[in-house]
Amino acid sequence: MKTTSDLVFRKKWKDEAGAINLPVWIAVQAIVEARLTGASWACVAVLVVGHGLDIHVIDIPLHAGIWDRLVEETAAFWERVATGEPPAADYARDGDTIADLWPPDADVEALDLSADNRMPALLDERAEIKERVKAEEKRLDEIKAEIVEKLGGATLARLGDGREVVRAIQRRAEFTVKASSFPVLRIRQPRKAAT
């Protein structure tokens, strides 16, 4: 059994055509529970709560390959735990987790990464990407200015291909931002020697 809101159900449980597309992690959970309890079948019943109550029952095929992969991955996980070897980071997926694991600590001594050949390449790539982003943002500003000029104060314009351009005043209520603290990454260039 699962419960979800109608908004989350539309966003995460349905595809673009509106057909139910069960989130993979829920299907895997059902397969594990069926296997551990010795069940010969599995399904998920999701109660959707919103402007009404709807229940959807979805059959889950018990794919042996998924179970086998889970058993392999679980064994590998516990082997890494036993040897103290953390899994390799997936930087595209694990950025927030890495940041949570390694918050800045002023008591940790400065690192000597002078022999690390990867770090300069990362910093160079980061600088190049930031420059490209800056140039792209500048171009976006130029495009916006040209669009605004073409609108000439109008709040709506219709294009030949059916698109509409809307430029209207948006009002935002006043709000206060609470004080917070968070890590900031900065790259400092080496100091030039005095001549």
mmCIF file with all atom_site columns, C-alpha atoms in Angstrom:
data_model
loop_
_atom_site.group_PDB
_atom_site.id
_atom_site.type_symbol
_atom_site.label_atom_id
_atom_site.label_alt_id
_atom_site.label_comp_id
_atom_site.label_asym_id
_atom_site.label_entity_id
_atom_site.label_seq_id
_atom_site.pdbx_PDB_ins_code
_atom_site.Cartn_x
_atom_site.Cartn_y
_atom_site.Cartn_z
_atom_site.occupancy
_atom_site.B_iso_or_equiv
_atom_site.pdbx_formal_charge
_atom_site.auth_seq_id
_atom_site.auth_comp_id
_atom_site.auth_asym_id
_atom_site.auth_atom_id
_atom_site.pdbx_PDB_model_num
ATOM 1   C CA . MET A 1 1   ? 0.000   0.000   0.000   1.00 0.00 ? 1   MET A CA 1
ATOM 2   C CA . LYS A 1 2   ? 1.160   3.502   -0.830  1.00 0.00 ? 2   LYS A CA 1
ATOM 3   C CA . THR A 1 3   ? -0.497  6.864   -0.409  1.00 0.00 ? 3   THR A CA 1
ATOM 4   C CA . THR A 1 4   ? 0.245   9.979   -2.386  1.00 0.00 ? 4   THR A CA 1
ATOM 5   C CA . SER A 1 5   ? -1.315  13.319  -3.228  1.00 0.00 ? 5   SER A CA 1
ATOM 6   C CA . ASP A 1 6   ? -3.054  13.849  -6.536  1.00 0.00 ? 6   ASP A CA 1
ATOM 7   C CA . LEU A 1 7   ? -0.351  16.377  -7.513  1.00 0.00 ? 7   LEU A CA 1
ATOM 8   C CA . VAL A 1 8   ? 2.525   13.952  -6.815  1.00 0.00 ? 8   VAL A CA 1
ATOM 9   C CA . PHE A 1 9   ? 0.593   11.142  -8.498  1.00 0.00 ? 9   PHE A CA 1
ATOM 10  C CA . ARG A 1 10  ? 0.283   13.190  -11.704 1.00 0.00 ? 10  ARG A CA 1
ATOM 11  C CA . LYS A 1 11  ? 3.962   14.234  -11.608 1.00 0.00 ? 11  LYS A CA 1
ATOM 12  C CA . LYS A 1 12  ? 5.680   11.033  -10.497 1.00 0.00 ? 12  LYS A CA 1
ATOM 13  C CA . TRP A 1 13  ? 3.300   8.174   -11.212 1.00 0.00 ? 13  TRP A CA 1
ATOM 14  C CA . LYS A 1 14  ? 2.055   9.095   -14.682 1.00 0.00 ? 14  LYS A CA 1
ATOM 15  C CA . ASP A 1 15  ? 3.805   9.519   -18.009 1.00 0.00 ? 15  ASP A CA 1
ATOM 16  C CA . GLU A 1 16  ? 3.206   12.359  -20.486 1.00 0.00 ? 16  GLU A CA 1
ATOM 17  C CA . ALA A 1 17  ? 0.274   10.484  -22.043 1.00 0.00 ? 17  ALA A CA 1
ATOM 18  C CA . GLY A 1 18  ? -1.394  10.127  -18.627 1.00 0.00 ? 18  GLY A CA 1
ATOM 19  C CA . ALA A 1 19  ? -0.818  6.384   -18.278 1.00 0.00 ? 19  ALA A CA 1
ATOM 20  C CA . ILE A 1 20  ? 0.276   5.061   -14.883 1.00 0.00 ? 20  ILE A CA 1
ATOM 21  C CA . ASN A 1 21  ? 4.039   4.555   -14.845 1.00 0.00 ? 21  ASN A CA 1
ATOM 22  C CA . LEU A 1 22  ? 5.010   3.044   -11.505 1.00 0.00 ? 22  LEU A CA 1
ATOM 23  C CA . PRO A 1 23  ? 8.185   4.559   -9.981  1.00 0.00 ? 23  PRO A CA 1
ATOM 24  C CA . VAL A 1 24  ? 10.973  1.968   -10.278 1.00 0.00 ? 24  VAL A CA 1
ATOM 25  C CA . TRP A 1 25  ? 11.934  2.061   -6.592  1.00 0.00 ? 25  TRP A CA 1
ATOM 26  C CA . ILE A 1 26  ? 8.388   1.110   -5.612  1.00 0.00 ? 26  ILE A CA 1
ATOM 27  C CA . ALA A 1 27  ? 8.347   -1.827  -8.035  1.00 0.00 ? 27  ALA A CA 1
ATOM 28  C CA . VAL A 1 28  ? 11.708  -2.988  -6.654  1.00 0.00 ? 28  VAL A CA 1
ATOM 29  C CA . GLN A 1 29  ? 10.406  -2.665  -3.091  1.00 0.00 ? 29  GLN A CA 1
ATOM 30  C CA . ALA A 1 30  ? 7.391   -4.822  -3.956  1.00 0.00 ? 30  ALA A CA 1
ATOM 31  C CA . ILE A 1 31  ? 9.616   -7.474  -5.573  1.00 0.00 ? 31  ILE A CA 1
ATOM 32  C CA . VAL A 1 32  ? 11.860  -7.591  -2.495  1.00 0.00 ? 32  VAL A CA 1
ATOM 33  C CA . GLU A 1 33  ? 8.907   -7.870  -0.123  1.00 0.00 ? 33  GLU A CA 1
ATOM 34  C CA . ALA A 1 34  ? 7.317   -10.617 -2.224  1.00 0.00 ? 34  ALA A CA 1
ATOM 35  C CA . ARG A 1 35  ? 10.568  -12.582 -2.377  1.00 0.00 ? 35  ARG A CA 1
ATOM 36  C CA . LEU A 1 36  ? 11.302  -12.211 1.351   1.00 0.00 ? 36  LEU A CA 1
ATOM 37  C CA . THR A 1 37  ? 7.800   -13.336 2.309   1.00 0.00 ? 37  THR A CA 1
ATOM 38  C CA . GLY A 1 38  ? 7.707   -16.206 -0.211  1.00 0.00 ? 38  GLY A CA 1
ATOM 39  C CA . ALA A 1 39  ? 4.807   -14.678 -2.153  1.00 0.00 ? 39  ALA A CA 1
ATOM 40  C CA . SER A 1 40  ? 4.180   -15.855 -5.709  1.00 0.00 ? 40  SER A CA 1
ATOM 41  C CA . TRP A 1 41  ? 2.867   -12.458 -6.847  1.00 0.00 ? 41  TRP A CA 1
ATOM 42  C CA . ALA A 1 42  ? 3.046   -8.780  -5.971  1.00 0.00 ? 42  ALA A CA 1
ATOM 43  C CA . CYS A 1 43  ? 1.049   -5.635  -6.562  1.00 0.00 ? 43  CYS A CA 1
ATOM 44  C CA . VAL A 1 44  ? 1.000   -2.065  -5.369  1.00 0.00 ? 44  VAL A CA 1
ATOM 45  C CA . ALA A 1 45  ? -2.207  -0.387  -4.287  1.00 0.00 ? 45  ALA A CA 1
ATOM 46  C CA . VAL A 1 46  ? -1.788  3.382   -4.303  1.00 0.00 ? 46  VAL A CA 1
ATOM 47  C CA . LEU A 1 47  ? -4.350  5.588   -2.591  1.00 0.00 ? 47  LEU A CA 1
ATOM 48  C CA . VAL A 1 48  ? -4.433  8.997   -4.270  1.00 0.00 ? 48  VAL A CA 1
ATOM 49  C CA . VAL A 1 49  ? -5.680  11.733  -1.956  1.00 0.00 ? 49  VAL A CA 1
ATOM 50  C CA . GLY A 1 50  ? -6.719  15.129  -3.270  1.00 0.00 ? 50  GLY A CA 1
ATOM 51  C CA . HIS A 1 51  ? -10.089 16.521  -4.247  1.00 0.00 ? 51  HIS A CA 1
ATOM 52  C CA . GLY A 1 52  ? -11.308 12.972  -3.869  1.00 0.00 ? 52  GLY A CA 1
ATOM 53  C CA . LEU A 1 53  ? -10.006 9.503   -3.077  1.00 0.00 ? 53  LEU A CA 1
ATOM 54  C CA . ASP A 1 54  ? -8.881  7.152   -5.831  1.00 0.00 ? 54  ASP A CA 1
ATOM 55  C CA . ILE A 1 55  ? -7.183  3.789   -5.514  1.00 0.00 ? 55  ILE A CA 1
ATOM 56  C CA . HIS A 1 56  ? -5.141  2.149   -8.237  1.00 0.00 ? 56  HIS A CA 1
ATOM 57  C CA . VAL A 1 57  ? -3.946  -1.459  -8.072  1.00 0.00 ? 57  VAL A CA 1
ATOM 58  C CA . ILE A 1 58  ? -0.895  -2.228  -10.183 1.00 0.00 ? 58  ILE A CA 1
ATOM 59  C CA . ASP A 1 59  ? 0.438   -5.756  -10.712 1.00 0.00 ? 59  ASP A CA 1
ATOM 60  C CA . ILE A 1 60  ? 4.196   -6.142  -10.347 1.00 0.00 ? 60  ILE A CA 1
ATOM 61  C CA . PRO A 1 61  ? 5.940   -8.911  -12.327 1.00 0.00 ? 61  PRO A CA 1
ATOM 62  C CA . LEU A 1 62  ? 8.463   -10.782 -10.160 1.00 0.00 ? 62  LEU A CA 1
ATOM 63  C CA . HIS A 1 63  ? 11.513  -10.489 -12.424 1.00 0.00 ? 63  HIS A CA 1
ATOM 64  C CA . ALA A 1 64  ? 14.201  -12.909 -11.250 1.00 0.00 ? 64  ALA A CA 1
ATOM 65  C CA . GLY A 1 65  ? 16.900  -10.708 -12.823 1.00 0.00 ? 65  GLY A CA 1
ATOM 66  C CA . ILE A 1 66  ? 16.000  -7.780  -10.582 1.00 0.00 ? 66  ILE A CA 1
ATOM 67  C CA . TRP A 1 67  ? 16.192  -9.990  -7.492  1.00 0.00 ? 67  TRP A CA 1
ATOM 68  C CA . ASP A 1 68  ? 19.554  -11.426 -8.608  1.00 0.00 ? 68  ASP A CA 1
ATOM 69  C CA . ARG A 1 69  ? 20.947  -7.920  -9.163  1.00 0.00 ? 69  ARG A CA 1
ATOM 70  C CA . LEU A 1 70  ? 19.749  -6.804  -5.719  1.00 0.00 ? 70  LEU A CA 1
ATOM 71  C CA . VAL A 1 71  ? 21.402  -9.829  -4.093  1.00 0.00 ? 71  VAL A CA 1
ATOM 72  C CA . GLU A 1 72  ? 24.692  -9.049  -5.908  1.00 0.00 ? 72  GLU A CA 1
ATOM 73  C CA . GLU A 1 73  ? 24.574  -5.352  -5.017  1.00 0.00 ? 73  GLU A CA 1
ATOM 74  C CA . THR A 1 74  ? 23.714  -6.117  -1.391  1.00 0.00 ? 74  THR A CA 1
ATOM 75  C CA . ALA A 1 75  ? 26.620  -8.577  -1.094  1.00 0.00 ? 75  ALA A CA 1
ATOM 76  C CA . ALA A 1 76  ? 28.959  -6.003  -2.655  1.00 0.00 ? 76  ALA A CA 1
ATOM 77  C CA . PHE A 1 77  ? 27.685  -3.324  -0.236  1.00 0.00 ? 77  PHE A CA 1
ATOM 78  C CA . TRP A 1 78  ? 28.346  -5.467  2.838   1.00 0.00 ? 78  TRP A CA 1
ATOM 79  C CA . GLU A 1 79  ? 31.755  -6.459  1.482   1.00 0.00 ? 79  GLU A CA 1
ATOM 80  C CA . ARG A 1 80  ? 32.633  -2.749  1.193   1.00 0.00 ? 80  ARG A CA 1
ATOM 81  C CA . VAL A 1 81  ? 31.365  -2.197  4.736   1.00 0.00 ? 81  VAL A CA 1
ATOM 82  C CA . ALA A 1 82  ? 33.522  -5.077  5.998   1.00 0.00 ? 82  ALA A CA 1
ATOM 83  C CA . THR A 1 83  ? 36.643  -3.765  4.246   1.00 0.00 ? 83  THR A CA 1
ATOM 84  C CA . GLY A 1 84  ? 35.935  -0.102  5.017   1.00 0.00 ? 84  GLY A CA 1
ATOM 85  C CA . GLU A 1 85  ? 35.925  0.761   1.297   1.00 0.00 ? 85  GLU A CA 1
ATOM 86  C CA . PRO A 1 86  ? 33.320  3.379   0.381   1.00 0.00 ? 86  PRO A CA 1
ATOM 87  C CA . PRO A 1 87  ? 31.577  3.044   -2.995  1.00 0.00 ? 87  PRO A CA 1
ATOM 88  C CA . ALA A 1 88  ? 32.839  5.234   -5.801  1.00 0.00 ? 88  ALA A CA 1
ATOM 89  C CA . ALA A 1 89  ? 30.994  8.541   -5.915  1.00 0.00 ? 89  ALA A CA 1
ATOM 90  C CA . ASP A 1 90  ? 28.683  9.320   -8.786  1.00 0.00 ? 90  ASP A CA 1
ATOM 91  C CA . TYR A 1 91  ? 29.280  13.063  -8.940  1.00 0.00 ? 91  TYR A CA 1
ATOM 92  C CA . ALA A 1 92  ? 26.223  13.683  -11.118 1.00 0.00 ? 92  ALA A CA 1
ATOM 93  C CA . ARG A 1 93  ? 23.984  11.990  -8.553  1.00 0.00 ? 93  ARG A CA 1
ATOM 94  C CA . ASP A 1 94  ? 25.767  12.291  -5.205  1.00 0.00 ? 94  ASP A CA 1
ATOM 95  C CA . GLY A 1 95  ? 26.663  15.987  -4.979  1.00 0.00 ? 95  GLY A CA 1
ATOM 96  C CA . ASP A 1 96  ? 24.283  16.796  -2.112  1.00 0.00 ? 96  ASP A CA 1
ATOM 97  C CA . THR A 1 97  ? 25.292  13.676  -0.176  1.00 0.00 ? 97  THR A CA 1
ATOM 98  C CA . ILE A 1 98  ? 28.989  14.473  -0.594  1.00 0.00 ? 98  ILE A CA 1
ATOM 99  C CA . ALA A 1 99  ? 28.391  18.033  0.623   1.00 0.00 ? 99  ALA A CA 1
ATOM 100 C CA . ASP A 1 100 ? 26.518  16.680  3.655   1.00 0.00 ? 100 ASP A CA 1
ATOM 101 C CA . LEU A 1 101 ? 29.326  14.207  4.422   1.00 0.00 ? 101 LEU A CA 1
ATOM 102 C CA . TRP A 1 102 ? 32.067  16.847  4.168   1.00 0.00 ? 102 TRP A CA 1
ATOM 103 C CA . PRO A 1 103 ? 30.876  20.184  5.591   1.00 0.00 ? 103 PRO A CA 1
ATOM 104 C CA . PRO A 1 104 ? 33.598  22.832  5.872   1.00 0.00 ? 104 PRO A CA 1
ATOM 105 C CA . ASP A 1 105 ? 35.476  22.491  9.158   1.00 0.00 ? 105 ASP A CA 1
ATOM 106 C CA . ALA A 1 106 ? 37.781  25.360  10.160  1.00 0.00 ? 106 ALA A CA 1
ATOM 107 C CA . ASP A 1 107 ? 39.621  22.993  12.516  1.00 0.00 ? 107 ASP A CA 1
ATOM 108 C CA . VAL A 1 108 ? 40.809  20.743  9.675   1.00 0.00 ? 108 VAL A CA 1
ATOM 109 C CA . GLU A 1 109 ? 44.331  21.670  8.563   1.00 0.00 ? 109 GLU A CA 1
ATOM 110 C CA . ALA A 1 110 ? 44.884  23.001  5.040   1.00 0.00 ? 110 ALA A CA 1
ATOM 111 C CA . LEU A 1 111 ? 45.501  20.221  2.527   1.00 0.00 ? 111 LEU A CA 1
ATOM 112 C CA . ASP A 1 112 ? 48.568  19.996  0.341   1.00 0.00 ? 112 ASP A CA 1
ATOM 113 C CA . LEU A 1 113 ? 47.202  19.001  -3.075  1.00 0.00 ? 113 LEU A CA 1
ATOM 114 C CA . SER A 1 114 ? 50.322  20.134  -4.937  1.00 0.00 ? 114 SER A CA 1
ATOM 115 C CA . ALA A 1 115 ? 50.867  16.578  -6.238  1.00 0.00 ? 115 ALA A CA 1
ATOM 116 C CA . ASP A 1 116 ? 47.234  16.137  -7.294  1.00 0.00 ? 116 ASP A CA 1
ATOM 117 C CA . ASN A 1 117 ? 47.123  16.360  -11.102 1.00 0.00 ? 117 ASN A CA 1
ATOM 118 C CA . ARG A 1 118 ? 43.338  16.125  -11.322 1.00 0.00 ? 118 ARG A CA 1
ATOM 119 C CA . MET A 1 119 ? 42.527  19.235  -9.259  1.00 0.00 ? 119 MET A CA 1
ATOM 120 C CA . PRO A 1 120 ? 44.074  21.818  -11.646 1.00 0.00 ? 120 PRO A CA 1
ATOM 121 C CA . ALA A 1 121 ? 42.167  20.230  -14.541 1.00 0.00 ? 121 ALA A CA 1
ATOM 122 C CA . LEU A 1 122 ? 38.916  20.420  -12.569 1.00 0.00 ? 122 LEU A CA 1
ATOM 123 C CA . LEU A 1 123 ? 39.514  24.067  -11.670 1.00 0.00 ? 123 LEU A CA 1
ATOM 124 C CA . ASP A 1 124 ? 40.353  24.943  -15.285 1.00 0.00 ? 124 ASP A CA 1
ATOM 125 C CA . GLU A 1 125 ? 37.229  23.197  -16.565 1.00 0.00 ? 125 GLU A CA 1
ATOM 126 C CA . ARG A 1 126 ? 35.120  24.922  -13.900 1.00 0.00 ? 126 ARG A CA 1
ATOM 127 C CA . ALA A 1 127 ? 36.509  28.332  -14.930 1.00 0.00 ? 127 ALA A CA 1
ATOM 128 C CA . GLU A 1 128 ? 35.830  27.626  -18.629 1.00 0.00 ? 128 GLU A CA 1
ATOM 129 C CA . ILE A 1 129 ? 32.246  26.554  -17.924 1.00 0.00 ? 129 ILE A CA 1
ATOM 130 C CA . LYS A 1 130 ? 31.633  29.617  -15.742 1.00 0.00 ? 130 LYS A CA 1
ATOM 131 C CA . GLU A 1 131 ? 32.865  31.843  -18.595 1.00 0.00 ? 131 GLU A CA 1
ATOM 132 C CA . ARG A 1 132 ? 30.583  30.078  -21.088 1.00 0.00 ? 132 ARG A CA 1
ATOM 133 C CA . VAL A 1 133 ? 27.629  30.419  -18.709 1.00 0.00 ? 133 VAL A CA 1
ATOM 134 C CA . LYS A 1 134 ? 28.424  34.115  -18.242 1.00 0.00 ? 134 LYS A CA 1
ATOM 135 C CA . ALA A 1 135 ? 28.531  34.594  -22.030 1.00 0.00 ? 135 ALA A CA 1
ATOM 136 C CA . GLU A 1 136 ? 25.269  32.665  -22.466 1.00 0.00 ? 136 GLU A CA 1
ATOM 137 C CA . GLU A 1 137 ? 23.594  34.752  -19.745 1.00 0.00 ? 137 GLU A CA 1
ATOM 138 C CA . LYS A 1 138 ? 24.795  37.917  -21.509 1.00 0.00 ? 138 LYS A CA 1
ATOM 139 C CA . ARG A 1 139 ? 23.309  36.629  -24.784 1.00 0.00 ? 139 ARG A CA 1
ATOM 140 C CA . LEU A 1 140 ? 20.021  35.803  -23.001 1.00 0.00 ? 140 LEU A CA 1
ATOM 141 C CA . ASP A 1 141 ? 19.893  39.393  -21.736 1.00 0.00 ? 141 ASP A CA 1
ATOM 142 C CA . GLU A 1 142 ? 20.446  40.671  -25.299 1.00 0.00 ? 142 GLU A CA 1
ATOM 143 C CA . ILE A 1 143 ? 17.673  38.425  -26.647 1.00 0.00 ? 143 ILE A CA 1
ATOM 144 C CA . LYS A 1 144 ? 15.307  39.565  -23.891 1.00 0.00 ? 144 LYS A CA 1
ATOM 145 C CA . ALA A 1 145 ? 16.035  43.227  -24.712 1.00 0.00 ? 145 ALA A CA 1
ATOM 146 C CA . GLU A 1 146 ? 15.256  42.637  -28.398 1.00 0.00 ? 146 GLU A CA 1
ATOM 147 C CA . ILE A 1 147 ? 12.003  40.841  -27.535 1.00 0.00 ? 147 ILE A CA 1
ATOM 148 C CA . VAL A 1 148 ? 10.972  43.675  -25.191 1.00 0.00 ? 148 VAL A CA 1
ATOM 149 C CA . GLU A 1 149 ? 11.697  46.209  -27.916 1.00 0.00 ? 149 GLU A CA 1
ATOM 150 C CA . LYS A 1 150 ? 9.575   44.260  -30.401 1.00 0.00 ? 150 LYS A CA 1
ATOM 151 C CA . LEU A 1 151 ? 6.699   44.121  -27.894 1.00 0.00 ? 151 LEU A CA 1
ATOM 152 C CA . GLY A 1 152 ? 6.821   47.908  -27.560 1.00 0.00 ? 152 GLY A CA 1
ATOM 153 C CA . GLY A 1 153 ? 4.913   47.871  -24.272 1.00 0.00 ? 153 GLY A CA 1
ATOM 154 C CA . ALA A 1 154 ? 2.302   45.273  -25.312 1.00 0.00 ? 154 ALA A CA 1
ATOM 155 C CA . THR A 1 155 ? 1.634   42.553  -22.743 1.00 0.00 ? 155 THR A CA 1
ATOM 156 C CA . LEU A 1 156 ? 0.747   39.920  -25.367 1.00 0.00 ? 156 LEU A CA 1
ATOM 157 C CA . ALA A 1 157 ? 1.985   39.076  -28.855 1.00 0.00 ? 157 ALA A CA 1
ATOM 158 C CA . ARG A 1 158 ? 0.868   36.158  -31.047 1.00 0.00 ? 158 ARG A CA 1
ATOM 159 C CA . LEU A 1 159 ? 3.316   34.503  -33.408 1.00 0.00 ? 159 LEU A CA 1
ATOM 160 C CA . GLY A 1 160 ? 2.639   32.809  -36.733 1.00 0.00 ? 160 GLY A CA 1
ATOM 161 C CA . ASP A 1 161 ? 3.559   29.393  -35.312 1.00 0.00 ? 161 ASP A CA 1
ATOM 162 C CA . GLY A 1 162 ? 0.915   29.627  -32.564 1.00 0.00 ? 162 GLY A CA 1
ATOM 163 C CA . ARG A 1 163 ? 3.210   30.648  -29.716 1.00 0.00 ? 163 ARG A CA 1
ATOM 164 C CA . GLU A 1 164 ? 2.348   33.642  -27.576 1.00 0.00 ? 164 GLU A CA 1
ATOM 165 C CA . VAL A 1 165 ? 4.768   36.009  -25.877 1.00 0.00 ? 165 VAL A CA 1
ATOM 166 C CA . VAL A 1 166 ? 3.515   37.457  -22.601 1.00 0.00 ? 166 VAL A CA 1
ATOM 167 C CA . ARG A 1 167 ? 5.228   40.274  -20.717 1.00 0.00 ? 167 ARG A CA 1
ATOM 168 C CA . ALA A 1 168 ? 3.179   41.412  -17.758 1.00 0.00 ? 168 ALA A CA 1
ATOM 169 C CA . ILE A 1 169 ? 3.829   42.963  -14.365 1.00 0.00 ? 169 ILE A CA 1
ATOM 170 C CA . GLN A 1 170 ? 4.175   40.337  -11.682 1.00 0.00 ? 170 GLN A CA 1
ATOM 171 C CA . ARG A 1 171 ? 3.641   41.385  -8.094  1.00 0.00 ? 171 ARG A CA 1
ATOM 172 C CA . ARG A 1 172 ? 5.407   39.711  -5.204  1.00 0.00 ? 172 ARG A CA 1
ATOM 173 C CA . ALA A 1 173 ? 4.417   40.094  -1.572  1.00 0.00 ? 173 ALA A CA 1
ATOM 174 C CA . GLU A 1 174 ? 7.053   41.319  0.829   1.00 0.00 ? 174 GLU A CA 1
ATOM 175 C CA . PHE A 1 175 ? 8.831   38.605  2.771   1.00 0.00 ? 175 PHE A CA 1
ATOM 176 C CA . THR A 1 176 ? 11.735  38.276  5.145   1.00 0.00 ? 176 THR A CA 1
ATOM 177 C CA . VAL A 1 177 ? 14.546  35.803  4.668   1.00 0.00 ? 177 VAL A CA 1
ATOM 178 C CA . LYS A 1 178 ? 15.738  34.131  7.844   1.00 0.00 ? 178 LYS A CA 1
ATOM 179 C CA . ALA A 1 179 ? 19.418  34.225  8.655   1.00 0.00 ? 179 ALA A CA 1
ATOM 180 C CA . SER A 1 180 ? 21.281  31.161  7.399   1.00 0.00 ? 180 SER A CA 1
ATOM 181 C CA . SER A 1 181 ? 24.740  29.816  6.843   1.00 0.00 ? 181 SER A CA 1
ATOM 182 C CA . PHE A 1 182 ? 26.005  27.623  4.041   1.00 0.00 ? 182 PHE A CA 1
ATOM 183 C CA . PRO A 1 183 ? 29.323  26.608  2.474   1.00 0.00 ? 183 PRO A CA 1
ATOM 184 C CA . VAL A 1 184 ? 30.687  28.697  -0.390  1.00 0.00 ? 184 VAL A CA 1
ATOM 185 C CA . LEU A 1 185 ? 33.336  27.441  -2.824  1.00 0.00 ? 185 LEU A CA 1
ATOM 186 C CA . ARG A 1 186 ? 35.794  30.066  -4.083  1.00 0.00 ? 186 ARG A CA 1
ATOM 187 C CA . ILE A 1 187 ? 38.957  29.699  -6.119  1.00 0.00 ? 187 ILE A CA 1
ATOM 188 C CA . ARG A 1 188 ? 41.746  32.166  -5.283  1.00 0.00 ? 188 ARG A CA 1
ATOM 189 C CA . GLN A 1 189 ? 44.474  32.851  -7.783  1.00 0.00 ? 189 GLN A CA 1
ATOM 190 C CA . PRO A 1 190 ? 48.088  32.686  -6.576  1.00 0.00 ? 190 PRO A CA 1
ATOM 191 C CA . ARG A 1 191 ? 49.524  35.963  -5.363  1.00 0.00 ? 191 ARG A CA 1
ATOM 192 C CA . LYS A 1 192 ? 51.936  37.574  -7.775  1.00 0.00 ? 192 LYS A CA 1
ATOM 193 C CA . ALA A 1 193 ? 55.410  38.144  -6.378  1.00 0.00 ? 193 ALA A CA 1
ATOM 194 C CA . ALA A 1 194 ? 56.290  41.801  -5.787  1.00 0.00 ? 194 ALA A CA 1
ATOM 195 C CA . THR A 1 195 ? 58.806  43.143  -8.294  1.00 0.00 ? 195 THR A CA 1
#
